Short mmCIF file of the C-alpha atoms (twelve columns), coordinates in Angstrom:
data_MODEL
# 
_entry.id   MODEL 
# 
loop_
_atom_site.group_PDB 
_atom_site.id 
_atom_site.type_symbol 
_atom_site.label_atom_id 
_atom_site.label_alt_id 
_atom_site.label_comp_id 
_atom_site.label_asym_id 
_atom_site.label_seq_id 
_atom_site.Cartn_x 
_atom_site.Cartn_y 
_atom_site.Cartn_z 
_atom_site.pdbx_PDB_model_num 
ATOM 1   C CA . MET A 1   -17.242 273.178 72.693  1 
ATOM 2   C CA . PRO A 2   -20.601 274.244 73.536  1 
ATOM 3   C CA . THR A 3   -22.021 273.029 77.018  1 
ATOM 4   C CA . ALA A 4   -25.832 271.860 76.843  1 
ATOM 5   C CA . ASN A 5   -26.783 272.711 73.371  1 
ATOM 6   C CA . PHE A 6   -25.572 270.008 71.996  1 
ATOM 7   C CA . LEU A 7   -28.844 268.445 73.040  1 
ATOM 8   C CA . PRO A 8   -31.700 268.576 70.415  1 
ATOM 9   C CA . GLN A 9   -33.882 271.291 71.579  1 
ATOM 10  C CA . PRO A 10  -37.786 270.576 71.135  1 
ATOM 11  C CA . SER A 11  -39.294 272.508 67.960  1 
ATOM 12  C CA . LYS A 12  -41.463 275.165 69.790  1 
ATOM 13  C CA . ARG A 13  -43.792 273.825 66.427  1 
ATOM 14  C CA . PHE A 14  -43.398 270.136 67.521  1 
ATOM 15  C CA . ALA A 15  -44.147 270.245 70.878  1 
ATOM 16  C CA . PRO A 16  -48.178 271.747 70.788  1 
ATOM 17  C CA . ARG A 17  -48.586 268.584 68.056  1 
ATOM 18  C CA . LEU A 18  -47.767 266.118 71.056  1 
ATOM 19  C CA . LEU A 19  -49.489 268.183 73.683  1 
ATOM 20  C CA . ARG A 20  -52.830 267.892 71.401  1 
ATOM 21  C CA . LEU A 21  -52.644 264.191 71.272  1 
ATOM 22  C CA . LEU A 22  -53.432 263.868 74.976  1 
ATOM 23  C CA . PRO A 23  -56.622 263.447 76.052  1 
ATOM 24  C CA . PRO A 24  -58.338 266.316 78.267  1 
ATOM 25  C CA . PRO A 25  -59.289 266.252 81.540  1 
ATOM 26  C CA . ARG A 26  -62.852 265.485 81.211  1 
ATOM 27  C CA . ARG A 27  -61.583 261.832 79.383  1 
ATOM 28  C CA . LEU A 28  -59.405 261.067 82.043  1 
ATOM 29  C CA . GLN A 29  -62.854 261.439 84.753  1 
ATOM 30  C CA . PRO A 30  -63.493 257.489 84.453  1 
ATOM 31  C CA . VAL A 31  -60.048 255.944 84.598  1 
ATOM 32  C CA . LEU A 32  -59.483 258.592 87.232  1 
ATOM 33  C CA . ARG A 33  -61.969 257.122 89.371  1 
ATOM 34  C CA . ILE A 34  -60.470 253.647 88.725  1 
ATOM 35  C CA . VAL A 35  -56.696 254.087 89.504  1 
ATOM 36  C CA . VAL A 36  -57.373 256.761 92.580  1 
ATOM 37  C CA . PRO A 37  -60.096 255.676 94.938  1 
ATOM 38  C CA . GLN A 38  -61.760 258.317 96.449  1 
ATOM 39  C CA . ARG A 39  -60.416 256.949 100.183 1 
ATOM 40  C CA . TRP A 40  -56.945 257.408 98.687  1 
ATOM 41  C CA . GLN A 41  -57.848 260.974 96.990  1 
ATOM 42  C CA . ARG A 42  -59.187 262.163 100.885 1 
ATOM 43  C CA . ALA A 43  -55.886 260.713 102.443 1 
ATOM 44  C CA . TRP A 44  -53.591 262.671 100.088 1 
ATOM 45  C CA . LEU A 45  -55.848 265.609 100.274 1 
ATOM 46  C CA . GLU A 46  -55.697 265.589 103.902 1 
ATOM 47  C CA . ALA A 47  -51.912 265.260 104.516 1 
ATOM 48  C CA . ALA A 48  -50.976 267.808 102.089 1 
ATOM 49  C CA . MET A 49  -53.655 270.476 103.806 1 
ATOM 50  C CA . ALA A 50  -51.707 269.345 107.060 1 
ATOM 51  C CA . ARG A 51  -48.361 270.110 105.658 1 
ATOM 52  C CA . VAL A 52  -49.471 273.650 104.021 1 
ATOM 53  C CA . LEU A 53  -51.920 274.808 106.314 1 
ATOM 54  C CA . ALA A 54  -49.913 273.663 109.613 1 
ATOM 55  C CA . THR A 55  -49.140 277.230 111.004 1 
ATOM 56  C CA . PRO A 56  -52.521 278.549 110.237 1 
ATOM 57  C CA . ILE A 57  -54.440 276.330 111.630 1 
ATOM 58  C CA . HIS A 58  -52.000 276.460 115.007 1 
ATOM 59  C CA . ASP A 59  -52.288 280.197 115.197 1 
ATOM 60  C CA . GLY A 60  -55.678 280.190 114.802 1 
ATOM 61  C CA . SER A 61  -56.184 281.752 111.414 1 
ATOM 62  C CA . LEU A 62  -58.456 279.129 109.971 1 
ATOM 63  C CA . ASP A 63  -60.534 278.857 112.899 1 
ATOM 64  C CA . PHE A 64  -63.426 280.489 110.656 1 
ATOM 65  C CA . MET A 65  -63.506 276.980 108.982 1 
ATOM 66  C CA . ARG A 66  -64.112 275.198 112.580 1 
ATOM 67  C CA . GLY A 67  -67.352 273.466 111.689 1 
ATOM 68  C CA . ARG A 68  -68.113 275.211 108.404 1 
ATOM 69  C CA . LYS A 69  -68.009 273.345 105.021 1 
ATOM 70  C CA . LEU A 70  -66.402 274.811 101.815 1 
ATOM 71  C CA . ALA A 71  -66.588 272.524 98.543  1 
ATOM 72  C CA . ILE A 72  -63.662 272.530 95.895  1 
ATOM 73  C CA . GLU A 73  -64.882 270.660 92.965  1 
ATOM 74  C CA . VAL A 74  -62.866 270.127 89.857  1 
ATOM 75  C CA . THR A 75  -65.911 270.090 87.244  1 
ATOM 76  C CA . ASP A 76  -64.052 268.537 84.377  1 
ATOM 77  C CA . LEU A 77  -62.476 265.898 86.612  1 
ATOM 78  C CA . GLY A 78  -65.857 265.115 88.342  1 
ATOM 79  C CA . LEU A 79  -63.914 265.353 91.749  1 
ATOM 80  C CA . ARG A 80  -65.364 267.148 94.476  1 
ATOM 81  C CA . TRP A 81  -64.136 267.679 98.307  1 
ATOM 82  C CA . VAL A 82  -65.897 269.086 101.140 1 
ATOM 83  C CA . LEU A 83  -63.582 270.550 103.504 1 
ATOM 84  C CA . THR A 84  -64.279 271.353 107.538 1 
ATOM 85  C CA . LEU A 85  -62.163 272.368 110.538 1 
ATOM 86  C CA . ARG A 86  -62.587 269.991 113.167 1 
ATOM 87  C CA . GLY A 87  -60.031 269.875 116.420 1 
ATOM 88  C CA . ASP A 88  -56.957 270.758 114.855 1 
ATOM 89  C CA . ARG A 89  -57.384 268.965 111.521 1 
ATOM 90  C CA . LEU A 90  -58.629 270.291 108.012 1 
ATOM 91  C CA . GLY A 91  -60.293 267.198 106.876 1 
ATOM 92  C CA . VAL A 92  -62.941 266.040 104.494 1 
ATOM 93  C CA . VAL A 93  -66.275 265.048 104.847 1 
ATOM 94  C CA . ASP A 94  -69.232 263.890 103.449 1 
ATOM 95  C CA . GLU A 95  -71.692 266.433 104.173 1 
ATOM 96  C CA . GLU A 96  -73.538 269.414 101.881 1 
ATOM 97  C CA . PRO A 97  -71.280 272.314 101.885 1 
ATOM 98  C CA . GLU A 98  -72.061 275.951 102.693 1 
ATOM 99  C CA . ALA A 99  -69.636 277.267 100.008 1 
ATOM 100 C CA . SER A 100 -68.198 276.278 96.761  1 
ATOM 101 C CA . VAL A 101 -65.216 276.930 94.444  1 
ATOM 102 C CA . ARG A 102 -65.717 275.036 90.913  1 
ATOM 103 C CA . GLY A 103 -63.105 275.323 88.305  1 
ATOM 104 C CA . SER A 104 -61.095 273.202 85.691  1 
ATOM 105 C CA . ALA A 105 -58.260 271.141 86.791  1 
ATOM 106 C CA . THR A 106 -56.001 273.287 85.229  1 
ATOM 107 C CA . ASP A 107 -57.558 276.519 86.512  1 
ATOM 108 C CA . LEU A 108 -57.374 275.347 90.026  1 
ATOM 109 C CA . LEU A 109 -53.275 274.379 89.368  1 
ATOM 110 C CA . LEU A 110 -52.786 277.841 88.285  1 
ATOM 111 C CA . LEU A 111 -54.127 279.085 91.062  1 
ATOM 112 C CA . ALA A 112 -52.747 276.827 93.591  1 
ATOM 113 C CA . SER A 113 -49.755 277.433 92.020  1 
ATOM 114 C CA . ARG A 114 -49.834 280.708 92.042  1 
ATOM 115 C CA . LEU A 115 -49.411 281.329 88.560  1 
ATOM 116 C CA . GLU A 116 -52.489 283.326 88.283  1 
ATOM 117 C CA . ASP A 117 -54.309 285.255 90.861  1 
ATOM 118 C CA . ALA A 118 -57.637 284.526 92.038  1 
ATOM 119 C CA . ASP A 119 -59.418 287.677 91.077  1 
ATOM 120 C CA . THR A 120 -57.842 286.949 87.417  1 
ATOM 121 C CA . LEU A 121 -59.596 283.695 87.408  1 
ATOM 122 C CA . PHE A 122 -62.756 284.742 88.932  1 
ATOM 123 C CA . PHE A 123 -63.005 287.540 86.723  1 
ATOM 124 C CA . GLN A 124 -62.454 285.655 83.651  1 
ATOM 125 C CA . ARG A 125 -65.066 283.296 85.123  1 
ATOM 126 C CA . ALA A 126 -62.588 280.449 84.576  1 
ATOM 127 C CA . LEU A 127 -63.535 280.105 88.865  1 
ATOM 128 C CA . VAL A 128 -67.014 280.047 90.399  1 
ATOM 129 C CA . LEU A 129 -68.031 280.448 93.992  1 
ATOM 130 C CA . THR A 130 -71.217 279.815 94.808  1 
ATOM 131 C CA . GLY A 131 -73.601 279.664 98.247  1 
ATOM 132 C CA . ASP A 132 -72.015 281.439 101.166 1 
ATOM 133 C CA . THR A 133 -69.646 283.986 99.354  1 
ATOM 134 C CA . GLU A 134 -68.320 285.451 102.738 1 
ATOM 135 C CA . LEU A 135 -66.421 281.919 103.543 1 
ATOM 136 C CA . GLY A 136 -65.272 281.541 100.163 1 
ATOM 137 C CA . LEU A 137 -63.714 285.148 100.690 1 
ATOM 138 C CA . THR A 138 -62.365 284.499 103.962 1 
ATOM 139 C CA . ALA A 139 -60.622 280.971 102.676 1 
ATOM 140 C CA . ARG A 140 -59.150 282.754 99.450  1 
ATOM 141 C CA . ASN A 141 -58.059 285.908 101.555 1 
ATOM 142 C CA . LEU A 142 -56.069 283.477 103.762 1 
ATOM 143 C CA . LEU A 143 -54.440 281.377 101.156 1 
ATOM 144 C CA . GLU A 144 -53.278 284.235 99.275  1 
ATOM 145 C CA . ARG A 145 -51.890 285.718 102.479 1 
ATOM 146 C CA . LEU A 146 -49.724 282.213 103.184 1 
ATOM 147 C CA . PRO A 147 -46.397 282.964 102.674 1 
ATOM 148 C CA . TRP A 148 -45.749 280.557 99.707  1 
ATOM 149 C CA . GLU A 149 -42.036 279.777 101.116 1 
ATOM 150 C CA . SER A 150 -44.091 277.740 104.078 1 
ATOM 151 C CA . VAL A 151 -45.510 275.251 101.173 1 
ATOM 152 C CA . PRO A 152 -42.854 272.150 100.986 1 
ATOM 153 C CA . LEU A 153 -40.547 272.910 98.083  1 
ATOM 154 C CA . GLY A 154 -41.622 269.516 97.078  1 
ATOM 155 C CA . LEU A 155 -45.350 270.466 96.414  1 
ATOM 156 C CA . ARG A 156 -44.424 273.556 95.128  1 
ATOM 157 C CA . ILE A 157 -42.110 272.642 92.520  1 
ATOM 158 C CA . ALA A 158 -44.680 269.812 91.645  1 
ATOM 159 C CA . LEU A 159 -47.384 272.272 91.286  1 
ATOM 160 C CA . ASN A 160 -45.784 275.245 89.302  1 
ATOM 161 C CA . ARG A 161 -44.723 272.214 86.716  1 
ATOM 162 C CA . GLY A 162 -47.715 270.665 86.821  1 
ATOM 163 C CA . ALA A 163 -49.764 273.940 86.018  1 
ATOM 164 C CA . ARG A 164 -47.467 275.022 83.353  1 
ATOM 165 C CA . PHE A 165 -47.812 271.651 81.913  1 
ATOM 166 C CA . ALA A 166 -51.906 272.171 82.107  1 
ATOM 167 C CA . ARG A 167 -51.634 275.515 80.574  1 
ATOM 168 C CA . SER A 168 -49.730 274.658 77.733  1 
ATOM 169 C CA . ALA A 169 -52.136 271.294 77.033  1 
ATOM 170 C CA . ARG A 170 -55.275 273.310 77.506  1 
ATOM 171 C CA . ALA A 171 -53.531 275.785 74.924  1 
ATOM 172 C CA . ALA A 172 -52.517 272.898 72.443  1 
ATOM 173 C CA . HIS A 173 -56.019 271.795 72.529  1 
ATOM 174 C CA . ARG A 174 -57.370 275.318 71.944  1 
ATOM 175 C CA . CYS A 175 -54.648 275.855 69.363  1 
ATOM 176 C CA . GLU A 176 -53.398 279.210 71.048  1 
ATOM 177 C CA . ALA A 177 -49.860 280.434 71.362  1 
ATOM 178 C CA . VAL A 178 -48.339 279.469 75.221  1 
# 
């Protein structure tokens, strides 16, 4: 008797058709602003950073961010957070950044999930670094050295699945093979 093979498997031709029905991220921007207010975004981002970056904050590896401002911009969702280290917390502030990393939701998810490396995304111009490039590169290098195992398992799974889904949806919209 077959084990799990008795369940219907989605056709490789059917999945892209379904994914094409999803709206691209830029169309979700107005809904996102209403459903997830900026104060919730800040709280979630600060809580996630506190968990993921606890060790670099406490061992001093993140001291280069003290008083410095680095922005992360999700261009297709119209999101922007300016980060700075104050005391022992990396927080979101309403100030002008010294450097900015910009990219689409999909590309930033691919970077965060480590399914794509930063160099590849920058050379493909999928991510853009502006302003104080030394600050941006120092932050990128720290994040690349961060042991992936130190990221909470649930967050690693969510990032990985979200990035794979976003990459598949983008490929379906572009009529590309995944």
